[in-house]
Coordinates of C-alpha atoms and ligand atoms in Angstrom, one line a residue:
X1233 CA 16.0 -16.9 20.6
X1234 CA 18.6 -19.4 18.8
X1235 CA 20.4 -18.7 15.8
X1236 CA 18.5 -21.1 13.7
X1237 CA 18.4 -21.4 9.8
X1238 CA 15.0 -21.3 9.8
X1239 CA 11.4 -22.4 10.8
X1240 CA 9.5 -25.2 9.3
X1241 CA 6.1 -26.6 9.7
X1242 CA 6.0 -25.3 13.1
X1243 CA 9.6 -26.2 14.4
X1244 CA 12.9 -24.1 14.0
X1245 CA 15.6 -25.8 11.8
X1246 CA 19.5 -26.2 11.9
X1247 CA 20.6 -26.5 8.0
X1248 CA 23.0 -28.0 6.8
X1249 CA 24.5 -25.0 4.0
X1250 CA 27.3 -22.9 4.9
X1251 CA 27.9 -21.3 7.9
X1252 CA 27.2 -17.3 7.6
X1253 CA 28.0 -14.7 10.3
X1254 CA 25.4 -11.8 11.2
X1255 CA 27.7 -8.7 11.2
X1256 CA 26.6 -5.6 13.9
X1257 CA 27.3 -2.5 11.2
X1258 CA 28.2 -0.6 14.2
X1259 CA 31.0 -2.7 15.6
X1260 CA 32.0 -4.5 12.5
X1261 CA 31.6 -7.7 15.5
X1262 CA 30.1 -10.6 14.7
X1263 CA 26.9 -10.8 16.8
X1264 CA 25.4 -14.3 15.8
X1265 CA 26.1 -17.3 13.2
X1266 CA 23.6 -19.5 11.4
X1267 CA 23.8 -22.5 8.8
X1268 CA 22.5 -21.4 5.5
X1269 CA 19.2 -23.3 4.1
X1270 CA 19.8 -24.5 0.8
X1271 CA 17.0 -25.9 -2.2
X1272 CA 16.4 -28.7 -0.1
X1273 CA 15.5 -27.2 2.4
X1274 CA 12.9 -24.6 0.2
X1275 CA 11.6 -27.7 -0.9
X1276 CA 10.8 -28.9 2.6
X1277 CA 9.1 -25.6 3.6
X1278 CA 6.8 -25.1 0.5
X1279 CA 6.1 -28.7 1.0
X1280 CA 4.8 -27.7 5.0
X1281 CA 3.1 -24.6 3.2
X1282 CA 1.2 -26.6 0.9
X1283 CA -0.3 -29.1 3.5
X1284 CA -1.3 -26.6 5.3
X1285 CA -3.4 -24.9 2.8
X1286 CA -5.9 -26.6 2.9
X1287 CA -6.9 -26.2 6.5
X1288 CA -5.8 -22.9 6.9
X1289 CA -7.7 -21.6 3.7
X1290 CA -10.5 -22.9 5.4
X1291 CA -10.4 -21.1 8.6
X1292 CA -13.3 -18.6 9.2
X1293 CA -13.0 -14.4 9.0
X1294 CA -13.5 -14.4 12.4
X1295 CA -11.1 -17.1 13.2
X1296 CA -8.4 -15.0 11.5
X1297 CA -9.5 -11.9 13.1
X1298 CA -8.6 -13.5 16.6
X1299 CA -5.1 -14.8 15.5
X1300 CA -4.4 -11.6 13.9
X1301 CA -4.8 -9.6 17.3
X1302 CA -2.8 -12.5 19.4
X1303 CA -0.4 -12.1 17.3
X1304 CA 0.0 -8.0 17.3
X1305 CA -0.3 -8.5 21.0
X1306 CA 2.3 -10.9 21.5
X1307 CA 4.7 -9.0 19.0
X1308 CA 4.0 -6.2 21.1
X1309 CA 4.8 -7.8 24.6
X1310 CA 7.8 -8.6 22.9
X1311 CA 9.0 -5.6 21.0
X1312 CA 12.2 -5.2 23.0
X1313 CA 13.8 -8.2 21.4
X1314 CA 12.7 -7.0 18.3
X1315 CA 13.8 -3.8 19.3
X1316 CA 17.9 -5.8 20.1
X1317 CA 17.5 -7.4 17.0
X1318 CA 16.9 -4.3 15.1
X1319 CA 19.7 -2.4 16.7
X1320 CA 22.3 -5.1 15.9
X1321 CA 21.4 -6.4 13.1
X1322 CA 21.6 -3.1 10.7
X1323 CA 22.6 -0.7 13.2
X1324 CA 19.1 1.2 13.6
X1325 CA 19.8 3.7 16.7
X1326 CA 17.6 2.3 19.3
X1327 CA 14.9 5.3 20.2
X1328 CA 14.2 5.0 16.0
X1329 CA 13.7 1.4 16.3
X1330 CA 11.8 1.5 19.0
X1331 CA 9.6 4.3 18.2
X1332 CA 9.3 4.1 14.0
X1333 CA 10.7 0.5 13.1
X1334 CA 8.5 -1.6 15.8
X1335 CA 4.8 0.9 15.4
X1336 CA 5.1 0.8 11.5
X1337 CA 5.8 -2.8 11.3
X1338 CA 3.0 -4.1 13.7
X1339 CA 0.5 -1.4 12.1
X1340 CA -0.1 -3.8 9.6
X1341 CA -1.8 -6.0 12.1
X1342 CA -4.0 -3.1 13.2
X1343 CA -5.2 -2.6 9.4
X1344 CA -6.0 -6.1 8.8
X1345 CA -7.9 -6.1 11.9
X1346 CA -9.9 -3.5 10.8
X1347 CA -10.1 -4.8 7.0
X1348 CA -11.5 -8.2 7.7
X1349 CA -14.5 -7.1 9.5
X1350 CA -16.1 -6.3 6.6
X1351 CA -14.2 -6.6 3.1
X1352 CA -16.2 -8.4 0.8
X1353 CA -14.9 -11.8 0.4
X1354 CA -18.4 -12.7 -1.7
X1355 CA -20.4 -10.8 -3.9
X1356 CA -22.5 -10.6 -6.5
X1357 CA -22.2 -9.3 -10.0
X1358 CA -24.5 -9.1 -13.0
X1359 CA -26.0 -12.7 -12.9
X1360 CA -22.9 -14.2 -11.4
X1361 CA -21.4 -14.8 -7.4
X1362 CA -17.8 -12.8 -7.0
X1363 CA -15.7 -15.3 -4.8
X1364 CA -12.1 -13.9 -3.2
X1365 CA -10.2 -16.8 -2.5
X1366 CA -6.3 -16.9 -0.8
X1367 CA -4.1 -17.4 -3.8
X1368 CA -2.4 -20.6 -2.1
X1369 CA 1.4 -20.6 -1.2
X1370 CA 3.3 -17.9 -1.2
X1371 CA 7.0 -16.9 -1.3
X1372 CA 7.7 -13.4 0.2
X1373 CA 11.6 -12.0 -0.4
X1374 CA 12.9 -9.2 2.0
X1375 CA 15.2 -6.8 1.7
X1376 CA 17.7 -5.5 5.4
X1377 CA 16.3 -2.1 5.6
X1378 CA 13.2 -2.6 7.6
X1379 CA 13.7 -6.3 9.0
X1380 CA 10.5 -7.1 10.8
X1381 CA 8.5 -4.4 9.1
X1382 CA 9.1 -5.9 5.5
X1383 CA 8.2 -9.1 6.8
X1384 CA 4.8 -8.5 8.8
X1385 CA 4.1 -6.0 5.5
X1386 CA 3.6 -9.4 3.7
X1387 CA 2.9 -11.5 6.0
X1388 CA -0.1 -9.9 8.1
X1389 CA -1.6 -9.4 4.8
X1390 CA -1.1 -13.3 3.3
X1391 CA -2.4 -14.6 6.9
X1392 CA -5.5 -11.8 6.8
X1393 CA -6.5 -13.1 3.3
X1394 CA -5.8 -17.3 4.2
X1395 CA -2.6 -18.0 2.7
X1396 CA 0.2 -20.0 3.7
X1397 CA 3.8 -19.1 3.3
X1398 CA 7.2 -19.3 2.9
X1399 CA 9.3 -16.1 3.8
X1400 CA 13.2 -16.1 2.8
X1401 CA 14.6 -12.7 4.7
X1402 CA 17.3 -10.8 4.0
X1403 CA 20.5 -12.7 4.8
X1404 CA 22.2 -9.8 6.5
X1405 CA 19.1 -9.0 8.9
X1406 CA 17.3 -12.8 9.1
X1407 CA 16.5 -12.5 12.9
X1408 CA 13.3 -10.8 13.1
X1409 CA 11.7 -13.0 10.7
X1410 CA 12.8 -16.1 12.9
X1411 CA 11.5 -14.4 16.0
X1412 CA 8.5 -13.3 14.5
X1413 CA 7.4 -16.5 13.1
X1414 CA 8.3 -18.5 17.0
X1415 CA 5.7 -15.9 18.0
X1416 CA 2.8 -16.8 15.7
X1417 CA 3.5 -20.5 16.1
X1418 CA 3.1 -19.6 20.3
X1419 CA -0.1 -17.9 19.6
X1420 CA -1.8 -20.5 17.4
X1421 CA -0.7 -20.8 14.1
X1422 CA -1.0 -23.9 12.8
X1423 CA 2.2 -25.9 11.4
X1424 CA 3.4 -25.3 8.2
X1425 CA 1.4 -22.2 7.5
X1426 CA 4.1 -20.0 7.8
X1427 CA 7.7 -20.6 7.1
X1428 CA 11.0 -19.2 7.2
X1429 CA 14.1 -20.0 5.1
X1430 CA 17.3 -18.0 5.8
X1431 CA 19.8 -17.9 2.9
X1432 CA 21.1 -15.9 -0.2
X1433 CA 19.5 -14.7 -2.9
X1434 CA 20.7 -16.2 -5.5
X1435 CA 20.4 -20.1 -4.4
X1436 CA 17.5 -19.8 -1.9
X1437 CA 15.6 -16.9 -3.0
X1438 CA 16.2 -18.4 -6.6
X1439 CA 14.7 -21.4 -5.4
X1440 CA 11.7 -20.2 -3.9
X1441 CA 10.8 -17.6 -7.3
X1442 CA 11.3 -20.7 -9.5
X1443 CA 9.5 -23.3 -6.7
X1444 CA 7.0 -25.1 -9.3
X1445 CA 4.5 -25.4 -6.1
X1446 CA 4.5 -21.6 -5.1
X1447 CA 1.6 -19.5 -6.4
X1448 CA 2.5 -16.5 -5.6
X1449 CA 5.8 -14.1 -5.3
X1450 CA 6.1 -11.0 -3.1
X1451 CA 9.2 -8.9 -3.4
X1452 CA 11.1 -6.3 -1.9
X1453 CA 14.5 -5.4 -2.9
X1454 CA 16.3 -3.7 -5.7
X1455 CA 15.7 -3.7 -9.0
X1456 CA 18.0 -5.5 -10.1
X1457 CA 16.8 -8.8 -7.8
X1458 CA 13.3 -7.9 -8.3
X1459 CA 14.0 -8.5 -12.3
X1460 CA 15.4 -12.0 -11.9
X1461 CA 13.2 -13.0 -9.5
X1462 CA 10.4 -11.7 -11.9
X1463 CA 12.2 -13.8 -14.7
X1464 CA 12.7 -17.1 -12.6
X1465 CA 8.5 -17.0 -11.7
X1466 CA 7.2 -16.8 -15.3
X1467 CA 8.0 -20.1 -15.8
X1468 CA 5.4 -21.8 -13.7
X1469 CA 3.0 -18.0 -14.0
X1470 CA 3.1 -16.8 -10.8
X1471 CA 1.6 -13.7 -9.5
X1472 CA 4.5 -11.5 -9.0
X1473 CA 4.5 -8.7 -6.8
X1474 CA 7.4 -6.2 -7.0
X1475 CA 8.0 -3.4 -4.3
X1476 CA 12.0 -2.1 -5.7
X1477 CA 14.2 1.0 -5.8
X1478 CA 13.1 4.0 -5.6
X1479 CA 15.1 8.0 -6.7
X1480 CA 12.3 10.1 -5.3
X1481 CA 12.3 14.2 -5.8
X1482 CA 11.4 16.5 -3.0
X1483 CA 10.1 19.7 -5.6
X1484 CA 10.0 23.0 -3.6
X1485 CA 7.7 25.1 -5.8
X1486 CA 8.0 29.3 -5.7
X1487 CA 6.2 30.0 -3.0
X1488 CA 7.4 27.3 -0.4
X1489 CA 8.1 28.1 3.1
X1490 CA 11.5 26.4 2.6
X1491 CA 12.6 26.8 6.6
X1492 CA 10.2 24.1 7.4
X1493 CA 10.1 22.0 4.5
X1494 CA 14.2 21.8 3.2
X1495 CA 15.0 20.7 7.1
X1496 CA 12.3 17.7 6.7
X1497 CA 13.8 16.5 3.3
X1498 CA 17.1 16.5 4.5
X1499 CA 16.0 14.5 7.7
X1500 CA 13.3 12.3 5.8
X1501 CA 16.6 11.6 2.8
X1502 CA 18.3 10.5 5.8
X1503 CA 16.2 8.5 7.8
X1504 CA 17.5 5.1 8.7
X1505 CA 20.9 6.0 7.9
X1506 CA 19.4 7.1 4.1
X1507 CA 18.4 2.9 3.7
X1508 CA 14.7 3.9 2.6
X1509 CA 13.2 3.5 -0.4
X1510 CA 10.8 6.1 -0.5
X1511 CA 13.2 8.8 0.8
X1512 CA 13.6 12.3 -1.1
X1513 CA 16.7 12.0 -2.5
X1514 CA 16.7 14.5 -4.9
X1515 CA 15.6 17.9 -3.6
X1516 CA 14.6 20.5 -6.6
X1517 CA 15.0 24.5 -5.5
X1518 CA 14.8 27.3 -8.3
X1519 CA 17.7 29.4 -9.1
X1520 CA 16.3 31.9 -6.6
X1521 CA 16.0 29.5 -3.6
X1522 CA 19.6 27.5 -4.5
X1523 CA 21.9 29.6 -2.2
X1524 CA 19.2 29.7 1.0
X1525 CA 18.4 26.0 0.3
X1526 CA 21.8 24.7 0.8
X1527 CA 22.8 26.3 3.2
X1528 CA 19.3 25.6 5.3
X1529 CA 19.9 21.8 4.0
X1530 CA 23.9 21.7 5.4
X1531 CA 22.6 23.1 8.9
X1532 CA 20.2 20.2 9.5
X1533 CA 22.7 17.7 8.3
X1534 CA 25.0 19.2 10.2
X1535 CA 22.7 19.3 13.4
X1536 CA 22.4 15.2 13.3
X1537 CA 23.3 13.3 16.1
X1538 CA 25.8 10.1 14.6
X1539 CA 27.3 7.9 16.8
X1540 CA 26.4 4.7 18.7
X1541 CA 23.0 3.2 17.8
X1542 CA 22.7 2.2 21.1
X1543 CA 22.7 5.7 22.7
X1544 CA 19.6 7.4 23.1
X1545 CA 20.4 10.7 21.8
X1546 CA 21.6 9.0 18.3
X1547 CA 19.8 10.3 15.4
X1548 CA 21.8 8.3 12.3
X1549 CA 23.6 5.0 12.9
X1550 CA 26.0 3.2 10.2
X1551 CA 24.8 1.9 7.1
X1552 CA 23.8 -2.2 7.4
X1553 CA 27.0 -3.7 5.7
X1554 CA 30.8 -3.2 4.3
X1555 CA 29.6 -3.8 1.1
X1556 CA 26.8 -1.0 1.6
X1557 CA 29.7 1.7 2.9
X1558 CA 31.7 1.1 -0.1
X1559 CA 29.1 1.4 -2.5
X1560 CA 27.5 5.0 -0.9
X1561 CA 31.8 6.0 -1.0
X1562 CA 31.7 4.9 -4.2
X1563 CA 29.0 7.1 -5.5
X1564 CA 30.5 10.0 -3.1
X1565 CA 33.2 9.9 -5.3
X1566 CA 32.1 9.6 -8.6
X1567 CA 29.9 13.2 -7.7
X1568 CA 33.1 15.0 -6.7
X1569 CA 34.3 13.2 -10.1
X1570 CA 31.4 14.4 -11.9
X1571 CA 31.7 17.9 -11.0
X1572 CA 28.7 18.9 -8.5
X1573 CA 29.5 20.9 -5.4
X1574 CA 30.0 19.1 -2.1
X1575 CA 28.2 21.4 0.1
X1576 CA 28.9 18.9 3.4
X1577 CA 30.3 15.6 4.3
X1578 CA 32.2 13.7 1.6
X1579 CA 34.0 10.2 1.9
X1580 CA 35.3 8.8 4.8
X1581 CA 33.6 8.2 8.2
X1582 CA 32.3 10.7 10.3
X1583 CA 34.9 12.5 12.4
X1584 CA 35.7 10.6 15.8
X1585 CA 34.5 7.1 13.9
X1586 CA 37.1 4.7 13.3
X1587 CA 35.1 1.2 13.0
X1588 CA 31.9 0.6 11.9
X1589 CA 29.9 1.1 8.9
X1590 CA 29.4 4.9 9.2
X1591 CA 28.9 7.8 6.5
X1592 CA 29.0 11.3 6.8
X1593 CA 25.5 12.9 5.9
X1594 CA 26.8 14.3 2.3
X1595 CA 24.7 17.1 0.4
X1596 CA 25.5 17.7 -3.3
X1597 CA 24.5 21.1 -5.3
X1598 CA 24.7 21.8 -8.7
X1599 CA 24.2 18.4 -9.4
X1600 CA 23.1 17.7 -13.2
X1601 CA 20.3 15.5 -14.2
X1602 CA 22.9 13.5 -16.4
X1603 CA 25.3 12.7 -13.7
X1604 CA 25.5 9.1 -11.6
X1605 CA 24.2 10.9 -8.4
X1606 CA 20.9 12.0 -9.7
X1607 CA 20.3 8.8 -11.6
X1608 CA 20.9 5.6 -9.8
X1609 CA 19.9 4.9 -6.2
X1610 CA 22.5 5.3 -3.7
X1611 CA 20.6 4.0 -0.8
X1612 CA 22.6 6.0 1.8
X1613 CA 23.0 9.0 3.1
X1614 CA 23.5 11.7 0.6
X1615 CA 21.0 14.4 -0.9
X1616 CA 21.4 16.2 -4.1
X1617 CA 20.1 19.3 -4.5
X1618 CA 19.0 20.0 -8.1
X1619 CA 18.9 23.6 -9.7
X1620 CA 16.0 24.7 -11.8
X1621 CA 14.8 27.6 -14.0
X1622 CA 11.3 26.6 -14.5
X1623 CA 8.7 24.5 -13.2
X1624 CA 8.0 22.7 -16.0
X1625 CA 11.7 21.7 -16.2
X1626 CA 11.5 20.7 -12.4
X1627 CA 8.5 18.4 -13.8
X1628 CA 10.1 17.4 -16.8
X1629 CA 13.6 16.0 -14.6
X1630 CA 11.9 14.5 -11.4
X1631 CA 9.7 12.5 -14.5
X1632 CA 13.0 11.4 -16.3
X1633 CA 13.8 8.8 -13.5
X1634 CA 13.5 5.0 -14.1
X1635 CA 12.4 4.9 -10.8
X1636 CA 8.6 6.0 -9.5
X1637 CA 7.7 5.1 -5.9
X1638 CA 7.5 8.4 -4.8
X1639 CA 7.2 11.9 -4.9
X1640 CA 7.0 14.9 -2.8
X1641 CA 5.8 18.5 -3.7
X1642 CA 6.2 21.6 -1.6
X1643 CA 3.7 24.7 -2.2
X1644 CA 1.6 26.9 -0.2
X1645 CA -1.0 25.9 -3.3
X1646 CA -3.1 22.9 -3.1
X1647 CA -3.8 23.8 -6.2
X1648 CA -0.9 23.7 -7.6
X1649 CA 0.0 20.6 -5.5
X1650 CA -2.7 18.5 -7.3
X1651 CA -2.3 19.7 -10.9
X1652 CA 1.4 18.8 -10.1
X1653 CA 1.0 15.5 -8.4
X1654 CA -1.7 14.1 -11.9
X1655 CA 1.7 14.5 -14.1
X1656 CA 3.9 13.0 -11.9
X1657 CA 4.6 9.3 -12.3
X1658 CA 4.9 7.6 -8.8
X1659 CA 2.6 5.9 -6.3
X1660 CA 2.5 8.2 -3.5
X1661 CA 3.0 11.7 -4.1
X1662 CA 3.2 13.6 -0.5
X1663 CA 1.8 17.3 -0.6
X1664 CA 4.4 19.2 2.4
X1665 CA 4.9 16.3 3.8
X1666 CA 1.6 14.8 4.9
X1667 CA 1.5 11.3 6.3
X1668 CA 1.0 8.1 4.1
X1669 CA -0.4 6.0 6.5
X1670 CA -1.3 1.7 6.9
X1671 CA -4.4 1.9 4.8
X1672 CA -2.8 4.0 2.0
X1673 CA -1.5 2.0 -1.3
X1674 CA 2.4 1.7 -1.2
X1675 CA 3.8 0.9 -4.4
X1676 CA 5.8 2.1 -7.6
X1677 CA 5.2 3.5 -11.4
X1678 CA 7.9 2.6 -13.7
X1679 CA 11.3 0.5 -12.5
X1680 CA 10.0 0.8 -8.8
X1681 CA 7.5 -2.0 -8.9
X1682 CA 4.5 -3.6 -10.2
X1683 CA 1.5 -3.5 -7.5
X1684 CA 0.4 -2.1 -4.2
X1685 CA 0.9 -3.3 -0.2
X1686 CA -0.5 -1.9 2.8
X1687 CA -4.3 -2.1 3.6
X1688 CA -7.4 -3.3 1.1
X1689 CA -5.1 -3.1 -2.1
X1690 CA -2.2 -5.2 -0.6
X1691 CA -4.9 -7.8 0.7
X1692 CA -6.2 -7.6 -2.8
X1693 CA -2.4 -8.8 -3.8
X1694 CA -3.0 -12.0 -2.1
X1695 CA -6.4 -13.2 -3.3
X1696 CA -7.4 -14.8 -6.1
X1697 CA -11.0 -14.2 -7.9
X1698 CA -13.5 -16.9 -9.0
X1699 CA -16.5 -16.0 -11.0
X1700 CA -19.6 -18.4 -10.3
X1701 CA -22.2 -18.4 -13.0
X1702 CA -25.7 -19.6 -12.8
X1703 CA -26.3 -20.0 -9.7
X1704 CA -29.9 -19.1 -8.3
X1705 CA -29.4 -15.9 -5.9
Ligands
NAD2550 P1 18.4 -7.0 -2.7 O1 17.6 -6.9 -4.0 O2 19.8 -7.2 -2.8 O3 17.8 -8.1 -1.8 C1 16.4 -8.2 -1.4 C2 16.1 -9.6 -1.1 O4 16.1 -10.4 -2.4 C3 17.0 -10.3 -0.2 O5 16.3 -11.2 0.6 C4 18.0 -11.1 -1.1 O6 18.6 -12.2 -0.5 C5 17.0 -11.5 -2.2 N1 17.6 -11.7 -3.5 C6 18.7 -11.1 -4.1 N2 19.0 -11.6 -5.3 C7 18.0 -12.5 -5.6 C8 17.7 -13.4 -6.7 N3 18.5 -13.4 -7.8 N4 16.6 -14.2 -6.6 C9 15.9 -14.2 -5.5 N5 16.1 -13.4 -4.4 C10 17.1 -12.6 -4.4 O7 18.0 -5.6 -1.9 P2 18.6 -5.2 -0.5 O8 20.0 -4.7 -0.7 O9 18.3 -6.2 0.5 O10 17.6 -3.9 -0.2 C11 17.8 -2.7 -0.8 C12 16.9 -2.5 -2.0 O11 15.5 -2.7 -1.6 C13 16.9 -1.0 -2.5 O12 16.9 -1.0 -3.9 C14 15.6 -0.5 -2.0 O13 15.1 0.6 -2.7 C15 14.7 -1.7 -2.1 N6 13.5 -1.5 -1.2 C16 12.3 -1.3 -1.8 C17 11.2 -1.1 -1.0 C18 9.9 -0.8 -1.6 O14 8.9 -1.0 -0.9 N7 9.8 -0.4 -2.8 C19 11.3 -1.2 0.4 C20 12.6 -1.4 1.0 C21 13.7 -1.6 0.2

């Protein structure tokens, strides 16, 4: 694969913007260069997307089905580049990208499969015909963390319902989307239906949320980007679909068996190097469970293989970027500053590190609902473990969030679990860990998004509904 800018109307481009190096987080090496796209060149691919609209909008369920399942096959033949990519690109260790990044990327083509046999793109209502029809052109913004997952989340699911598109990655992990959209032009796509424009945030992905001729905005990323972006799209009343940040509490009620479930928050709050959005950041444990707790959530931080991505045994690589490390040292900091009780890790890089983007697994106590740790998302490595008297308190803190994407409740009650999960405001609430799953709704309450991916309700996302009236049946 070259390092293009890009891929328009069937053909990968070179830009003209500013050259921009692809950082391995690992090595602090530079592992690939491209040319920044600029307007111009969003103009050119939502141009390519809108031609192809027509046609492609046109194309038959079944017609879909097959390119659907090329395409997952393909992807698969060729999941050890997207495997390279993965590694290099954000530092991912290689046995989690190949087992967990690669399967819950390409799911999404499974579900679609599945879907399209027999969602109901017509029928009837009352006296009138209920039409679904692809909402047109659509812009779909990524964030690093899960580079070819975030991308097939969107696009499998704009291709399943006959959109065309124009994807704009994330700059500091843009290969995956390049390769991914070489493949579907291989297995058939036609040219122009799906598009991808590498380049910043604020000039391309600016572009593309303000692009007069795009119907349609899905984004991933922070809050913070997923507000302008939300801001820049009103103006031509686009469908905006926000998936953003996410503070998620882990609540171990009285009666949880708190050997199995404290080891899995700790290693769910640092999957992927802690750079996921639904992770449990904040793990609740009454005053009676706070001293076994920490010292049960230290031992599995302390058990986790860090090193080379690229080894097999490696459990936690670095963090994606330099900007990323001094942000998560930055928050470190202001918690030691703020008073809770650094029960392991800290700042600095993990003994025997001296390059690379790497963090030490770090596990607060005593942290306080007021304090910067509990409240703002730290996207990295660090757990804090939140002390409370009641249940209802629990409840009322883990609710106090601006964030709602997710939340996870630990009880030997299911009882207990589903009073608890009806007052909790987030999308997914996981009883002991159970899996989510492709068909399941992913989205957020509050400051974590507006909408749902994954399966019937993210196809939904993409479709637009006509009402015909008067018709004879
Ligand atoms: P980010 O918001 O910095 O960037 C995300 C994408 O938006 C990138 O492609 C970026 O170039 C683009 N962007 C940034 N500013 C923009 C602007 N003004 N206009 C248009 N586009 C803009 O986020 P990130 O650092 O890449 O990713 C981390 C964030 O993503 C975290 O907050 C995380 O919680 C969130 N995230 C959410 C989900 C979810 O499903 N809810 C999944 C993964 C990541």
């Amino acid at each position: 694969m070259g390092s293009f800018s890009g891929f328009i109307d069937g053909k990968p481009i070179m830009a003209m913007g500013r050259p921009w190096s692809i950082i391995n987080p690992a090595t602090e090496q530079v592992c690939r260069t491209i040319t920044l796209c600029e307007a111009s060149d969003v103009d050119q691919a939502v141009a390519a997307a809108r031609r192809a609209l027509p046609g492609y909008a046109h194309w038959s369920v079944g017609q879909r089905i097959k390119l659907l399942s090329r395409i997952f096959e393909r992807c698969t033949e060729r999941a050890d580049e997207f495997v390279e990519l993965i590694v290099t690109e954000i530092g991912a260790p290689i046995e989690y990208a190949r087992s967990t990044h690669l399967p819950y990327s390409l799911e999404h083509f499974e579900e679609m499969i599945e879907v399209l046999a027999d969602y109901p793109f017509a029928s009837k209502l009352k006296h009138a015909r209920i039409i679904r029809e692809p909402i047109g052109v659509c812009g779909l913004i990524t964030p690093w963390n899960w580079p070819l997952g975030q991308v097939v989340a969107k696009a499998a699911l704009a291709l399943a319902a006959g959109c065309t598109m124009v994807i704009k990655p994330s700059e500091w992990s843009p290969s995956c989307a390049t390769l991914f959209a070489e493949i579907c032009a291989e297995c058939g796509l036609p040219a122009g239906v799906l598009n991808v424009v590498h380049g910043n945030g604020e000039g391309v992905g600016a572009a593309l949320a303000a692009h007069p001729d795009v119907d349609m905005i899905s984004f991933t990323g922070s809050t913070r980007a997923g507000i302008e972006v939300a801001k820049l799209a009103a103006t031509t009343v686009k469908r905006v679909a926000q998936e953003l940040g996410g503070k998620s509490p882990s609540i171990m009620l009285s009666d949880a068996d708190l050997d199995k479930f404290v080891p899995i928050t700790v290693l769910k709050c640092f999957e992927n190097a802690g750079q996921a959005c639904q992770a449990p950041t904040l793990l609740f444990v009454s005053k009676e469970q706070r001293e076994r707790a920490v010292r049960l959530a230290c031992e599995a931080a302390e058990r986790i293989v860090i090193g080379d991505p690229r080894s097999p045994t490696t459990q936690m690589g670095p963090v994606v970027n330099e900007r990323q490390f001094s942000n998560i040292q930055r928050m470190i900091q202001d918690g030691v500053g703020e008073g809770a009780t650094l029960a392991c890790g800290g700042a600095g890089r993990p003994p025997g590190q001296r390059n690379g983007y790497f963090v030490r697994p770090t596990i607060f106590a005593d942290v306080s609902p007021a304090m910067r740790i509990a409240k703002d998302e730290i996207f990295g490595p660090v757990l804090c473990i939140l002390t409370y008297e009641t249940e209802e308190e629990a409840i009322r803190i883990a609710s106090a969030t601006k964030y709602g994407l997710a939340a996870y409740i630990q009880t030997a009650s299911p009882q207990r679990a589903s009073s608890l999960a009806r007052r909790l405001g987030a999308g997914r609430v996981y009883f002991n860990f159970a899996p989510g799953g492709r068909s399941i709704p992913f989205g957020g309450y509050k400051q974590s998004g507006n909408g749902r991916e994954h399966g019937i309700f993210g196809l939904e996302q993409y479709l637009e509904v006509k009402a015909v009236c008067g018709l004879p049946d």
